[in-house]
CSV table of C-alpha atoms in Angstrom, one decimal:
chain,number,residue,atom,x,y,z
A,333,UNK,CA,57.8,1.0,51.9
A,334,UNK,CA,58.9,-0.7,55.0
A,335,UNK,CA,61.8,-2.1,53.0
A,336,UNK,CA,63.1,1.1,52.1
A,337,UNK,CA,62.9,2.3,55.3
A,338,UNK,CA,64.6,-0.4,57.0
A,339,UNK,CA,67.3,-0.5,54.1
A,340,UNK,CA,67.8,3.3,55.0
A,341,UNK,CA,68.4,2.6,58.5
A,342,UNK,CA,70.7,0.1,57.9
A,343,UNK,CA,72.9,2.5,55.5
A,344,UNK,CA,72.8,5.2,58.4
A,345,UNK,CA,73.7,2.6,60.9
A,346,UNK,CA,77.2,1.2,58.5
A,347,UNK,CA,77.5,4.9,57.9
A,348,UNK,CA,77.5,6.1,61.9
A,349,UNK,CA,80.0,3.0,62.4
A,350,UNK,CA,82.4,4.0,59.8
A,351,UNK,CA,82.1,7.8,60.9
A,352,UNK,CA,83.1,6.5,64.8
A,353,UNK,CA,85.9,4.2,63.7
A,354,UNK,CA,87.3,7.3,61.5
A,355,UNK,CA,86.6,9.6,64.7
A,356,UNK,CA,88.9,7.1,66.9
A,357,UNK,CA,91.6,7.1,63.7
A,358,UNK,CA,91.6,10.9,63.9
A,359,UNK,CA,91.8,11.0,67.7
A,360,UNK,CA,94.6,8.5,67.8
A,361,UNK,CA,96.6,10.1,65.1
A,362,UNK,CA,96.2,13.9,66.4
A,363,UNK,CA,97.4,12.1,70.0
A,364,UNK,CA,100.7,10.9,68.5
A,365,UNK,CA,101.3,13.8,66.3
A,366,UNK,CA,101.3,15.8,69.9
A,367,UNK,CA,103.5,13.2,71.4
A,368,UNK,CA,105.9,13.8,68.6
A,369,UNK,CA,105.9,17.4,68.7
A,370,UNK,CA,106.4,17.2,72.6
A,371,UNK,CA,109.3,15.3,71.9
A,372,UNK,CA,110.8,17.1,68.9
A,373,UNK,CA,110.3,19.9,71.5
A,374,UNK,CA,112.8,18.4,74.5
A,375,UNK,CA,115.2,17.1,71.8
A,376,UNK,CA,115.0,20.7,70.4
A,377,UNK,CA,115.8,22.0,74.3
A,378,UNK,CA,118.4,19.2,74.9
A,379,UNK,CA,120.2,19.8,71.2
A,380,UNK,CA,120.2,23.7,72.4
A,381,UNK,CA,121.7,22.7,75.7
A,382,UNK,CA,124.7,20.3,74.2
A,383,UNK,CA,124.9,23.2,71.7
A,384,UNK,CA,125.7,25.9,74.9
A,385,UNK,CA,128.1,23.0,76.6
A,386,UNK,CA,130.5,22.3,73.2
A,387,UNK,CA,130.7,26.5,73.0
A,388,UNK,CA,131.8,26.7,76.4
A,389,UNK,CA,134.0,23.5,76.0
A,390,UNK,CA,135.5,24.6,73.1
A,391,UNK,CA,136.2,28.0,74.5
A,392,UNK,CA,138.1,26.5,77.3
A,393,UNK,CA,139.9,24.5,74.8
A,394,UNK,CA,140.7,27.6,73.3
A,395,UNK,CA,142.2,29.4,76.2
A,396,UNK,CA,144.1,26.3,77.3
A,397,UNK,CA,145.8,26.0,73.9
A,398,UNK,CA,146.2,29.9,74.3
A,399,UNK,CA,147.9,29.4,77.6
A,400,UNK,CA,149.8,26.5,76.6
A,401,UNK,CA,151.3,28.7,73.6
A,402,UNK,CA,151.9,31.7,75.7
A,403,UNK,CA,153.9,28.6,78.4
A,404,UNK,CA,156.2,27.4,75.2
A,405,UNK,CA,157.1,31.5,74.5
A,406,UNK,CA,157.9,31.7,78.1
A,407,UNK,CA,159.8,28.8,78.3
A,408,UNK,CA,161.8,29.4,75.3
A,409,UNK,CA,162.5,33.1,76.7
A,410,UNK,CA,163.5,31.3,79.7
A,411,UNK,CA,166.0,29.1,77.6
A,412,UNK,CA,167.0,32.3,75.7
A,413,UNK,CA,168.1,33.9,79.4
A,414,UNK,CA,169.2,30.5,80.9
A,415,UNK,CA,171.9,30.3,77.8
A,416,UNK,CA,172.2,34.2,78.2
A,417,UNK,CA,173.3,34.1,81.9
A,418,UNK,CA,175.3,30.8,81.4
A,419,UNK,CA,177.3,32.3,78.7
A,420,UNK,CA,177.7,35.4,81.1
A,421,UNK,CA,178.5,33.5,83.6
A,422,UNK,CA,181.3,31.3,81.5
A,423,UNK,CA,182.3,34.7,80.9
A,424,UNK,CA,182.7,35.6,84.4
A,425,UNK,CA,184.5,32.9,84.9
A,426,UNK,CA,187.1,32.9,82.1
A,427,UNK,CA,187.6,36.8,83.6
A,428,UNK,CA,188.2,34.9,87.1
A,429,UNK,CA,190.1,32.9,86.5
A,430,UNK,CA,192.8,35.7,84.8
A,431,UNK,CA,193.1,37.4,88.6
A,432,UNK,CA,195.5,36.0,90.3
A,433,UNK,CA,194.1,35.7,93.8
A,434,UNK,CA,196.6,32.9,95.4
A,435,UNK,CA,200.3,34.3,93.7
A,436,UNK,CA,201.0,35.4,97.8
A,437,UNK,CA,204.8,36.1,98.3
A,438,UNK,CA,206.7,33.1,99.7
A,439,UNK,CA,207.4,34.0,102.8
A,440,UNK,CA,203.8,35.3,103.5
A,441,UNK,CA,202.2,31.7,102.3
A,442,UNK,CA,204.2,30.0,104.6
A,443,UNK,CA,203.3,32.4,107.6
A,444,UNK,CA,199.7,31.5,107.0
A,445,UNK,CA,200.4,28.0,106.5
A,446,UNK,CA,201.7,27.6,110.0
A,447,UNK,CA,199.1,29.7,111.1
A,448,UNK,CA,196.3,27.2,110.0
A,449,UNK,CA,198.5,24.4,111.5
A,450,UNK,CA,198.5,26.3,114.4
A,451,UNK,CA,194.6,26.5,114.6
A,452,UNK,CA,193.1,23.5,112.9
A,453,UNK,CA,190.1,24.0,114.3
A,454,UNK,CA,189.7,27.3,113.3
A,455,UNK,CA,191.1,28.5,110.3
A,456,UNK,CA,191.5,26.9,107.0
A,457,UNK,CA,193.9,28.4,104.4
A,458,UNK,CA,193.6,28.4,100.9
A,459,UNK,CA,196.7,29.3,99.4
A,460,UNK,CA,194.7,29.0,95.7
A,461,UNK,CA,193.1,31.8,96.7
A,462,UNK,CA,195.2,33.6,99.1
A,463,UNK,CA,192.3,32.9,101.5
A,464,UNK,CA,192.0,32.6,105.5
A,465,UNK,CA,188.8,31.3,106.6
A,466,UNK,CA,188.1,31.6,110.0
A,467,UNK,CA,184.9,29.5,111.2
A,468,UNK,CA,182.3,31.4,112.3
A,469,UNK,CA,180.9,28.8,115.5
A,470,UNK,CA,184.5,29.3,117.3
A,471,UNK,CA,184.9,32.7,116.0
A,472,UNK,CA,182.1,33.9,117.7
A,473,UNK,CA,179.4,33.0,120.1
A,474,UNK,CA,176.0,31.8,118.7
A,475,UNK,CA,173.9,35.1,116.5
A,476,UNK,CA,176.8,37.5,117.7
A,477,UNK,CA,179.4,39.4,116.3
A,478,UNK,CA,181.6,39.6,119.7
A,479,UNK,CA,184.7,37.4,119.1
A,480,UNK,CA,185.0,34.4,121.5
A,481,UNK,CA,188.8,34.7,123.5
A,482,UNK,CA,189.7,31.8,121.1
A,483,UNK,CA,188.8,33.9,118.1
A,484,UNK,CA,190.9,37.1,119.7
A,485,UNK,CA,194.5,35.5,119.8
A,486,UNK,CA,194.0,33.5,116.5
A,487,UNK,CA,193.3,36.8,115.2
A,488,UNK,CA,195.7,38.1,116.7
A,489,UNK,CA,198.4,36.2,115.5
A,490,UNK,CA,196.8,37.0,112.0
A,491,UNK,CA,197.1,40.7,112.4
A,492,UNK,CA,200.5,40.3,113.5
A,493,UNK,CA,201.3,38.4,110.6
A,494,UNK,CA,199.6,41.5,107.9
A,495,UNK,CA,201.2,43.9,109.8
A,496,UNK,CA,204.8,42.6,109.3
A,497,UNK,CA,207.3,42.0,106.7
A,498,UNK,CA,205.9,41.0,103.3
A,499,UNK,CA,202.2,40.3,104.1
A,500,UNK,CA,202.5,44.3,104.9
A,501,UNK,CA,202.2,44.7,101.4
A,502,UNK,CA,199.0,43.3,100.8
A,503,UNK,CA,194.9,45.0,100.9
A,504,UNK,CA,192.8,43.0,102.8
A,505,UNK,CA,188.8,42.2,102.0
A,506,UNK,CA,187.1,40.7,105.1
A,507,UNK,CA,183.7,38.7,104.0
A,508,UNK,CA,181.5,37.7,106.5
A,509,UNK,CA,178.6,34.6,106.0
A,510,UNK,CA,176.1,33.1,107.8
A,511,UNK,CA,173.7,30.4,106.9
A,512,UNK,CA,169.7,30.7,106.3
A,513,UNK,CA,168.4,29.5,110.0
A,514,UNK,CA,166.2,32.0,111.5
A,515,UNK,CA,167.2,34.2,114.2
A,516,UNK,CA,166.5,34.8,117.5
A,517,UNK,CA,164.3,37.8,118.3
A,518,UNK,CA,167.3,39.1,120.4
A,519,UNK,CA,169.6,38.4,117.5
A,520,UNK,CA,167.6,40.1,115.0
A,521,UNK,CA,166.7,43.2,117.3
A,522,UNK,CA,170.7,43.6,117.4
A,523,UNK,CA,171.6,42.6,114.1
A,524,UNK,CA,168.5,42.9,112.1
A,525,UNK,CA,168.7,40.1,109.5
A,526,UNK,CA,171.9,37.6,108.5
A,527,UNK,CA,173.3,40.4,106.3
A,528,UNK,CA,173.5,42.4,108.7
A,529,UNK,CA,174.9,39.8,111.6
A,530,UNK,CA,177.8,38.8,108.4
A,531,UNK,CA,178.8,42.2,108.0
A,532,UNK,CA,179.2,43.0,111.8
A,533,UNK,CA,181.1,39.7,112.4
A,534,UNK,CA,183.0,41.1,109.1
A,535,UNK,CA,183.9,44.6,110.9
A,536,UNK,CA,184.4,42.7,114.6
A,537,UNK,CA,187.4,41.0,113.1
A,538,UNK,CA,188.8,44.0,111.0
A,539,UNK,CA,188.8,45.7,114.4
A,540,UNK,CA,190.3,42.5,116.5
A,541,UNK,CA,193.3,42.6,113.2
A,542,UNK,CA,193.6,46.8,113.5
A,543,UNK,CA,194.6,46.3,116.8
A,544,UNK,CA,197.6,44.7,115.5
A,545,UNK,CA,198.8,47.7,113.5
A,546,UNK,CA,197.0,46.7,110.4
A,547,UNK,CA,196.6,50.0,109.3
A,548,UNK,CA,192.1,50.2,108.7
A,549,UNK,CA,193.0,52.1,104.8
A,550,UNK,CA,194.2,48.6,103.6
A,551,UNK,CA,190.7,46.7,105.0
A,552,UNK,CA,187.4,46.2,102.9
A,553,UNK,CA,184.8,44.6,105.0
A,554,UNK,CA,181.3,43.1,103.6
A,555,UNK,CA,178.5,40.8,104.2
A,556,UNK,CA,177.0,38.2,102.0
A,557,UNK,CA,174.7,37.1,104.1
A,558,UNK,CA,173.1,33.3,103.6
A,559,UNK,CA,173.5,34.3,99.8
A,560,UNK,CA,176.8,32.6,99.2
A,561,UNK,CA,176.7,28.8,101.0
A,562,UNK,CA,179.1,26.5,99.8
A,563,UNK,CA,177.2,23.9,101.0
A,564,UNK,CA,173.0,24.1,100.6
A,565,UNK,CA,171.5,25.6,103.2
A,566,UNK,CA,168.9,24.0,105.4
A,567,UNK,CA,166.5,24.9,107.7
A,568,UNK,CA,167.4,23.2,110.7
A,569,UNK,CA,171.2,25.0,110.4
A,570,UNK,CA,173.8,22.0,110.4
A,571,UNK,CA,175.7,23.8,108.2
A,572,UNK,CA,178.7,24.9,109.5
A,573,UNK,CA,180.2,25.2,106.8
A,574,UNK,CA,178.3,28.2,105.9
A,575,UNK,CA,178.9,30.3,109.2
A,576,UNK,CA,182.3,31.8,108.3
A,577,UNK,CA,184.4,35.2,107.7
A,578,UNK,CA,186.9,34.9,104.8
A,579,UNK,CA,189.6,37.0,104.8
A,580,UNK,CA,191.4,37.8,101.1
A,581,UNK,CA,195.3,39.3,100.5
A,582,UNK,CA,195.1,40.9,97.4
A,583,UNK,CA,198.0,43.2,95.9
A,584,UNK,CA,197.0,47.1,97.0
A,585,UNK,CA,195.3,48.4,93.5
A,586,UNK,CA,196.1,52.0,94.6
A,587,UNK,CA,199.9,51.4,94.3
A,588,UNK,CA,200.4,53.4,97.3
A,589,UNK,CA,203.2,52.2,99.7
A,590,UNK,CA,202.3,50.4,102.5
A,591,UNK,CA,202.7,52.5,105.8
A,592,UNK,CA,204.7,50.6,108.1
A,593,UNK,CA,203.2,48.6,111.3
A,594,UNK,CA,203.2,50.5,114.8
A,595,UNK,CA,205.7,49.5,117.1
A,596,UNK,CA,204.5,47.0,119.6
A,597,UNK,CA,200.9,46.4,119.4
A,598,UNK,CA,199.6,49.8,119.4
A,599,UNK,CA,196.1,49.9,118.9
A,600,UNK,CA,194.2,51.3,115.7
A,601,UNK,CA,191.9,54.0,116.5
A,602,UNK,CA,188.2,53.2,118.1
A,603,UNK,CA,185.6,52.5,115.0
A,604,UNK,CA,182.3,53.9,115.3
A,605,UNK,CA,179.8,51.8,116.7
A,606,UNK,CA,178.4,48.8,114.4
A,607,UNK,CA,175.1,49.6,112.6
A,608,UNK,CA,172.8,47.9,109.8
A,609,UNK,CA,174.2,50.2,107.4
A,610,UNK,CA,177.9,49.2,108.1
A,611,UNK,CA,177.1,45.8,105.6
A,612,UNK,CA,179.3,47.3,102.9
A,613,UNK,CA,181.9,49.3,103.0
């Protein structure tokens, strides 16, 4: 009986050790199956993250080869108007070249030849182009239109000249330029921008030539401005070249006969006083 009884106790002591070890098993197991899912859970998070980020990056991808495609239209209707305004301006050009600015009479070329001998300094002549150039920084004082003394008797030995003989027969277009340098607050309070300083040294010099009996019907006067250098322009202003009134003989277009000079230096009538809106006319 004892026997049995210790043989019992024995089998319940093998089975309470098994029962533990499988109780530790279990315990272990359900501690890395929640370690797992922890971490199936962050990789889960982290795939859902890198998920968002490749969207986004791929939408920006997207809109950059969008924008890329909308640059190569652009720049091929860019190309398409480059070639456009180069063949217009070929165009231009050819039609240019067909007027005949520079066929001045003999007799009148060689007038304004001596007169730019006369005034090296101060006037260039371009007999290609039946153009006088008369430099703007001895022309006129610094940001005005009033001619300097210098500037009155060289133009007045140019009016002389258009109001006589052959040159008599000729229109006259008076351009004014300037360069791009800013002006002076006085300046601009009297001129209002370059355009407008241009076309008032422009209409200063028809009236310094009108004096002479140029008679005003056979003058055009404009002002380009800094629009037309033919050097660049440059913000500190050493460009001369670029401050100047060109004066063009062309052959009348009306036909009309030319009226003939006033004797003796009569002078034209008084012009109204210069304003911003005399730039063209």
């Amino acid at each position: 009986m004892n026997t049995k009884v210790r043989v019992a106790g024995l089998l319940l002591l093998v089975v309470g050790s098994a029962l533990g070890g499988c109780n530790a098993r279990y315990n272990e197991l359900m501690e890395t199956n929640r370690a797992l899912t922890d971490r199936n859970s962050a990789l889960g998070a982290e795939i859902e993250t890198l998920t968002a980020s490749m969207s986004q990056l791929q939408a920006a991808i997207d809109t950059r080869d969008r924008t890329i495609a909308e640059m190569r239209g652009l720049t091929g209707d860019m190309r398409s108007e480059n070639q456009r305004l180069q063949d217009e301006l070929e165009r231009l050009g050819g039609r240019l070249s067909d007027i005949k600015f520079g066929q001045l009479d003999a007799a009148t070329d060689q007038a304004l030849r001596d007169l730019a001998a006369q005034y090296p300094d101060l006037i260039i002549y371009d007999p290609d182009r039946g153009m006088v150039r008369f430099t703007s920084d001895l022309t006129f004082a610094s940001g005005s239109a009033d001619v300097t003394e210098q500037g009155r008797q060289s133009l007045a030995a140019f009016g002389r000249i258009l109001g006589s003989g052959t040159a008599a027969s000729y229109d006259i277009r008076i351009v004014g330029h300037t360069d791009s340098q800013r002006m002076s607050p006085n300046t601009a309070q009297k001129h209002g921008s370059n355009w407008g300083l241009s076309a008032h040294r422009a209409i200063s010099v028809m009236q310094e030539i009108t004096k002479m009996g140029v008679g005003p019907e056979r003058v055009e006067i404009a002002g380009r401005g800094e629009h037309m250098p033919t050097v660049a322009n440059s913000s500190g202003g050493n460009t001369p070249q670029n401050r100047r009134v060109e004066i063009y003989l062309v052959r009348s277009a009306s036909g009309r006969p030319v009226a003939p000079a006033p004797s003796g230096n009569q002078p034209a009538p008084p012009l109204p006083a210069r304003t911003d809106d005399d730039m063209v006319k």
